[in-house]
Tab-separated table of C-alpha atoms in Angstrom:
chain	number	residue	atom	x	y	z
H	1	MET	CA	19.492	-33.853	17.781
H	2	LYS	CA	16.448	-31.779	16.839
H	3	HIS	CA	14.821	-32.430	20.208
H	4	LEU	CA	18.073	-31.558	21.992
H	5	ILE	CA	18.240	-28.201	20.199
H	6	TYR	CA	14.570	-27.610	20.959
H	7	SER	CA	15.117	-28.355	24.666
H	8	ILE	CA	17.983	-25.869	24.807
H	9	VAL	CA	15.779	-23.214	23.194
H	10	LEU	CA	12.996	-23.858	25.722
H	11	LEU	CA	15.460	-23.678	28.618
H	12	LEU	CA	16.721	-20.328	27.397
H	13	THR	CA	13.195	-19.024	26.956
H	14	LEU	CA	12.373	-19.679	30.609
H	15	LEU	CA	14.752	-16.939	31.694
H	16	PRO	CA	12.892	-13.867	32.986
H	17	SER	CA	12.118	-11.280	30.324
H	18	PRO	CA	12.707	-7.550	30.838
H	19	ALA	CA	9.711	-5.291	31.207
H	20	ALA	CA	7.912	-4.116	28.110
H	21	SER	CA	8.155	-0.697	26.944
H	22	PRO	CA	6.193	2.246	25.621
H	23	LYS	CA	5.285	5.066	27.981
H	24	ALA	CA	2.269	4.114	30.021
H	25	SER	CA	-0.895	6.132	29.510
H	26	PRO	CA	-3.164	7.178	32.404
H	27	SER	CA	-5.499	4.435	33.586
H	28	PRO	CA	-9.033	4.866	32.225
H	29	SER	CA	-11.829	5.209	34.755
H	30	GLU	CA	-14.087	2.814	32.900
H	31	GLY	CA	-13.705	-0.375	30.954
H	32	ARG	CA	-12.360	-3.855	31.477
H	33	GLY	CA	-10.668	-3.406	34.834
H	34	ALA	CA	-8.462	-1.284	37.025
H	35	LEU	CA	-5.126	-0.688	35.316
H	36	THR	CA	-1.776	0.299	36.743
H	37	SER	CA	0.007	3.444	35.606
H	38	SER	CA	3.608	2.285	35.797
H	39	SER	CA	6.164	3.873	33.494
H	40	PHE	CA	8.218	1.682	31.179
H	41	ALA	CA	11.953	2.159	31.004
H	42	SER	CA	13.003	-0.988	29.149
H	43	PRO	CA	12.297	-1.975	25.543
H	44	LEU	CA	9.757	-4.650	24.696
H	45	PRO	CA	11.400	-8.055	25.094
H	46	SER	CA	12.654	-9.353	21.761
H	47	GLU	CA	14.104	-12.514	23.251
H	48	GLY	CA	12.992	-15.005	25.864
H	49	LEU	CA	9.622	-16.678	26.081
H	50	GLY	CA	7.589	-15.684	23.065
H	51	GLU	CA	10.536	-15.601	20.672
H	52	ALA	CA	10.315	-17.251	17.276
H	53	LEU	CA	11.529	-20.814	16.983
H	54	GLY	CA	12.227	-20.441	13.291
H	55	GLY	CA	9.581	-22.796	11.940
H	56	ALA	CA	7.555	-25.846	12.855
H	57	LEU	CA	9.594	-28.227	14.989
H	58	GLY	CA	6.999	-30.890	15.409
H	59	GLU	CA	5.350	-31.315	18.784
H	60	PRO	CA	7.561	-32.737	21.559
H	61	ALA	CA	5.645	-34.123	24.526
H	62	ASP	CA	6.476	-31.170	26.796
H	63	SER	CA	5.379	-28.437	24.358
H	64	PHE	CA	1.956	-27.992	25.984
H	65	VAL	CA	2.128	-28.089	29.777
H	66	ALA	CA	0.376	-26.741	32.871
H	67	LEU	CA	2.747	-26.565	35.828
H	68	PRO	CA	2.597	-25.363	39.455
H	69	ILE	CA	3.918	-21.811	39.809
H	70	SER	CA	7.683	-22.144	40.285
H	71	ASP	CA	9.699	-19.764	42.444
H	72	GLN	CA	11.203	-18.297	39.284
H	73	VAL	CA	7.809	-17.548	37.720
H	74	PHE	CA	6.406	-16.284	41.028
H	75	ALA	CA	9.317	-13.839	41.328
H	76	ARG	CA	8.188	-12.309	38.020
H	77	MET	CA	4.593	-12.019	39.257
H	78	LYS	CA	5.099	-10.624	42.769
H	79	GLY	CA	4.132	-6.986	43.100
H	80	LYS	CA	2.662	-6.995	39.585
H	81	SER	CA	-0.078	-9.450	38.575
H	82	TYR	CA	0.258	-10.933	42.088
H	83	PRO	CA	0.269	-7.911	44.438
H	84	ALA	CA	0.573	-8.124	48.214
H	85	THR	CA	-3.239	-7.832	48.436
H	86	CYS	CA	-3.859	-10.893	46.252
H	87	THR	CA	-6.310	-13.311	47.880
H	88	VAL	CA	-5.900	-16.119	45.343
H	89	PRO	CA	-3.578	-18.821	46.703
H	90	ARG	CA	-0.548	-19.435	44.550
H	91	SER	CA	-1.390	-23.139	44.732
H	92	GLN	CA	-4.609	-22.495	42.749
H	93	LEU	CA	-2.695	-21.087	39.793
H	94	ARG	CA	-0.901	-22.857	36.974
H	95	TYR	CA	1.853	-21.767	34.600
H	96	ILE	CA	0.755	-22.582	31.044
H	97	ARG	CA	3.408	-23.041	28.341
H	98	VAL	CA	2.376	-23.750	24.753
H	99	LEU	CA	3.448	-23.355	21.147
H	100	HIS	CA	1.551	-21.062	18.798
H	101	TYR	CA	1.849	-19.710	15.271
H	102	ASP	CA	1.794	-16.017	14.452
H	103	ALA	CA	0.223	-14.589	11.276
H	104	ASP	CA	3.536	-14.988	9.427
H	105	GLY	CA	3.511	-18.729	10.084
H	106	ILE	CA	6.340	-18.539	12.618
H	107	VAL	CA	6.190	-20.866	15.628
H	108	ARG	CA	6.512	-19.127	18.976
H	109	VAL	CA	6.655	-20.280	22.590
H	110	GLY	CA	3.820	-18.762	24.621
H	111	GLU	CA	3.098	-18.540	28.329
H	112	MET	CA	0.318	-17.428	30.640
H	113	VAL	CA	-0.826	-17.980	34.218
H	114	ALA	CA	-4.340	-19.334	34.748
H	115	ASN	CA	-6.525	-20.896	37.401
H	116	GLN	CA	-5.998	-24.631	37.770
H	117	ALA	CA	-9.734	-25.044	37.081
H	118	ILE	CA	-9.271	-24.059	33.423
H	119	ALA	CA	-5.685	-25.232	32.877
H	120	ALA	CA	-6.698	-28.451	31.097
H	121	ASP	CA	-9.133	-26.483	28.901
H	122	LEU	CA	-6.392	-24.096	27.835
H	123	ILE	CA	-3.922	-26.853	27.037
H	124	TYR	CA	-6.556	-28.556	24.882
H	125	ILE	CA	-7.566	-25.298	23.134
H	126	PHE	CA	-4.068	-24.042	22.413
H	127	ARG	CA	-2.959	-27.437	21.129
H	128	LYS	CA	-5.879	-27.466	18.684
H	129	LEU	CA	-5.122	-23.887	17.616
H	130	TYR	CA	-1.464	-24.756	17.068
H	131	GLN	CA	-2.317	-27.827	15.014
H	132	ALA	CA	-4.597	-25.668	12.836
H	133	ARG	CA	-1.995	-22.851	12.631
H	134	TYR	CA	-4.509	-20.373	14.030
H	135	PRO	CA	-2.560	-17.107	14.449
H	136	ILE	CA	-1.803	-15.660	17.885
H	137	GLU	CA	0.777	-12.897	17.733
H	138	ARG	CA	2.099	-12.712	21.277
H	139	MET	CA	1.610	-14.635	24.526
H	140	GLN	CA	3.693	-13.324	27.442
H	141	LEU	CA	2.982	-12.933	31.128
H	142	ILE	CA	1.295	-9.599	31.719
H	143	ASP	CA	4.068	-9.010	34.263
H	144	ASP	CA	6.376	-8.284	31.317
H	145	PHE	CA	4.219	-5.153	30.957
H	146	ASP	CA	4.227	-4.393	34.717
H	147	ALA	CA	0.692	-5.846	34.841
H	148	ASP	CA	-0.553	-2.808	32.886
H	149	ASP	CA	-3.457	-4.110	30.842
H	150	GLU	CA	-3.487	-1.150	28.462
H	151	GLN	CA	0.135	-1.665	27.498
H	152	SER	CA	-0.285	-5.427	27.197
H	153	MET	CA	-3.244	-4.952	24.873
H	154	ARG	CA	-1.445	-2.353	22.747
H	155	HIS	CA	1.136	-5.028	21.979
H	156	ASN	CA	-1.575	-7.527	20.980
H	157	ASN	CA	-0.569	-9.700	23.916
H	158	SER	CA	-2.723	-12.654	24.965
H	159	SER	CA	-2.950	-13.170	28.733
H	160	CYS	CA	-5.050	-14.530	31.576
H	161	PHE	CA	-4.328	-14.001	35.303
H	162	CYS	CA	-3.990	-10.503	36.754
H	163	PHE	CA	-5.315	-9.729	40.230
H	164	ARG	CA	-7.454	-6.604	39.859
H	165	ALA	CA	-10.946	-5.306	40.446
H	166	VAL	CA	-13.450	-4.256	37.806
H	167	ALA	CA	-12.956	-0.515	37.351
H	168	GLY	CA	-15.098	1.614	39.632
H	169	THR	CA	-16.069	-1.323	41.841
H	170	LYS	CA	-14.667	-3.588	44.533
H	171	LYS	CA	-15.742	-6.647	42.580
H	172	LEU	CA	-12.870	-8.817	41.410
H	173	SER	CA	-12.471	-9.311	37.686
H	174	HIS	CA	-12.558	-12.830	36.273
H	175	HIS	CA	-8.904	-12.192	35.445
H	176	ALA	CA	-8.220	-11.790	39.168
H	177	ARG	CA	-9.077	-15.457	39.644
H	178	GLY	CA	-7.357	-16.551	36.451
H	179	MET	CA	-10.699	-17.524	34.933
H	180	ALA	CA	-10.677	-15.209	31.890
H	181	VAL	CA	-8.459	-15.219	28.814
H	182	ASP	CA	-7.852	-12.336	26.386
H	183	ILE	CA	-6.606	-13.245	22.899
H	184	ASN	CA	-5.087	-10.999	20.199
H	185	THR	CA	-6.069	-7.986	22.221
H	186	LEU	CA	-5.197	-5.081	19.903
H	187	TYR	CA	-7.266	-6.407	17.014
H	188	ASN	CA	-10.192	-7.423	19.252
H	189	PRO	CA	-10.780	-4.452	21.549
H	190	TYR	CA	-13.172	-3.636	24.347
H	191	VAL	CA	-15.789	-1.221	22.965
H	192	LYS	CA	-18.516	0.681	24.789
H	193	ARG	CA	-20.899	3.405	23.605
H	194	ARG	CA	-21.216	6.019	26.343
H	195	ALA	CA	-24.486	7.771	27.215
H	196	ASP	CA	-23.286	10.882	25.371
H	197	GLY	CA	-22.789	8.856	22.201
H	198	THR	CA	-18.988	8.806	22.269
H	199	LEU	CA	-17.111	5.549	21.869
H	200	PHE	CA	-14.780	4.253	24.582
H	201	VAL	CA	-12.147	1.821	23.264
H	202	GLN	CA	-9.507	-0.287	25.040
H	203	PRO	CA	-6.717	-0.329	24.145
H	204	ALA	CA	-6.863	3.283	23.033
H	205	THR	CA	-4.855	2.460	19.893
H	206	ALA	CA	-7.429	-0.108	18.711
H	207	ARG	CA	-10.038	2.295	17.314
H	208	PRO	CA	-9.415	1.176	13.691
H	209	TYR	CA	-10.341	-2.374	14.708
H	210	THR	CA	-13.750	-1.486	16.121
H	211	ASP	CA	-15.154	-1.808	12.596
H	212	ARG	CA	-15.933	-5.524	12.662
H	213	SER	CA	-16.956	-5.587	9.006
H	214	LYS	CA	-13.251	-5.551	8.120
H	215	VAL	CA	-10.981	-8.558	8.407
H	216	TYR	CA	-7.522	-8.286	9.941
H	217	PRO	CA	-4.956	-11.084	10.486
H	218	TYR	CA	-5.859	-11.561	14.171
H	219	THR	CA	-9.586	-10.787	14.132
H	220	ILE	CA	-11.762	-13.125	16.231
H	221	ARG	CA	-15.105	-13.881	14.615
H	222	ARG	CA	-18.142	-15.757	15.828
H	223	GLY	CA	-17.892	-19.326	14.567
H	224	ASP	CA	-14.176	-19.268	13.824
H	225	LEU	CA	-11.999	-22.011	15.289
H	226	LEU	CA	-10.912	-20.071	18.366
H	227	HIS	CA	-14.475	-18.997	19.188
H	228	ARG	CA	-15.763	-22.561	18.736
H	229	LEU	CA	-13.064	-24.135	20.885
H	230	PHE	CA	-13.575	-21.747	23.792
H	231	THR	CA	-17.372	-21.836	23.747
H	232	GLU	CA	-17.453	-25.627	23.358
H	233	ARG	CA	-15.408	-25.825	26.581
H	234	GLY	CA	-17.944	-23.687	28.430
H	235	PHE	CA	-16.404	-20.215	28.090
H	236	LYS	CA	-18.545	-17.128	27.477
H	237	TRP	CA	-17.454	-14.622	24.830
H	238	GLY	CA	-17.361	-10.890	25.510
H	239	GLY	CA	-18.391	-10.309	21.910
H	240	ASP	CA	-21.894	-11.465	22.905
H	241	TRP	CA	-22.347	-8.853	25.641
H	242	LYS	CA	-25.140	-6.291	25.168
H	243	SER	CA	-24.004	-3.201	27.108
H	244	CYS	CA	-20.504	-3.369	25.629
H	245	LYS	CA	-18.362	-5.620	23.467
H	246	ASP	CA	-15.142	-7.265	24.632
H	247	TYR	CA	-14.107	-9.118	21.498
H	248	GLN	CA	-10.852	-10.474	22.945
H	249	HIS	CA	-12.381	-11.871	26.138
H	250	PHE	CA	-13.428	-15.431	27.073
H	251	GLU	CA	-14.395	-16.231	30.667
H	252	LYS	CA	-15.649	-19.171	32.697
């Protein structure tokens, strides 16, 4: 009976979520990548994929899966993370669905799209994180935020694929190929010291979390479980970069 109830919950969570919500801010001209400037008319999804399951339900066999991109998922991506100019074949991408705990110990269903080349890595990593109750607050497709990275990060959303160039260049971001993952993005911001001494922070609301001497519920630290799992699987951490710090970012 428990597995039947769980299956019904998962089926319901696969329904498309409405777009997320606060007013979009202008796209910065520097930083992690080119952002969209869409406005948000709908509230942040409170139901659907990413909703709480109400407590640990065990680990059914289909809780951690990497699937080809279905027509339903692709419909959510088209014109957003997968624009008409996207050069990455849909067949190279995988829809990742996992369970994760948040900082309150609540089990949530998470999703992201990633390159098939790292799909097995992500399933392994997120399973280990779930088993250790490592907290991840939110994991929704960035399309729920109209593929606006700033808005996704402000909601501490963890994501992967989004076809975009590095800001100010024509070079594709690692996210454009689905080869980079951002985790707990509000509490682990992108930080760069400009030539004039001012600090540039993404998301803009994450300035309090640039002080890495303080510990917050979703802070990523060198040597913690998440950092170890990603680096052991061959990912590079943005927290090691010299010219800037991207504490949320792991790429391969």
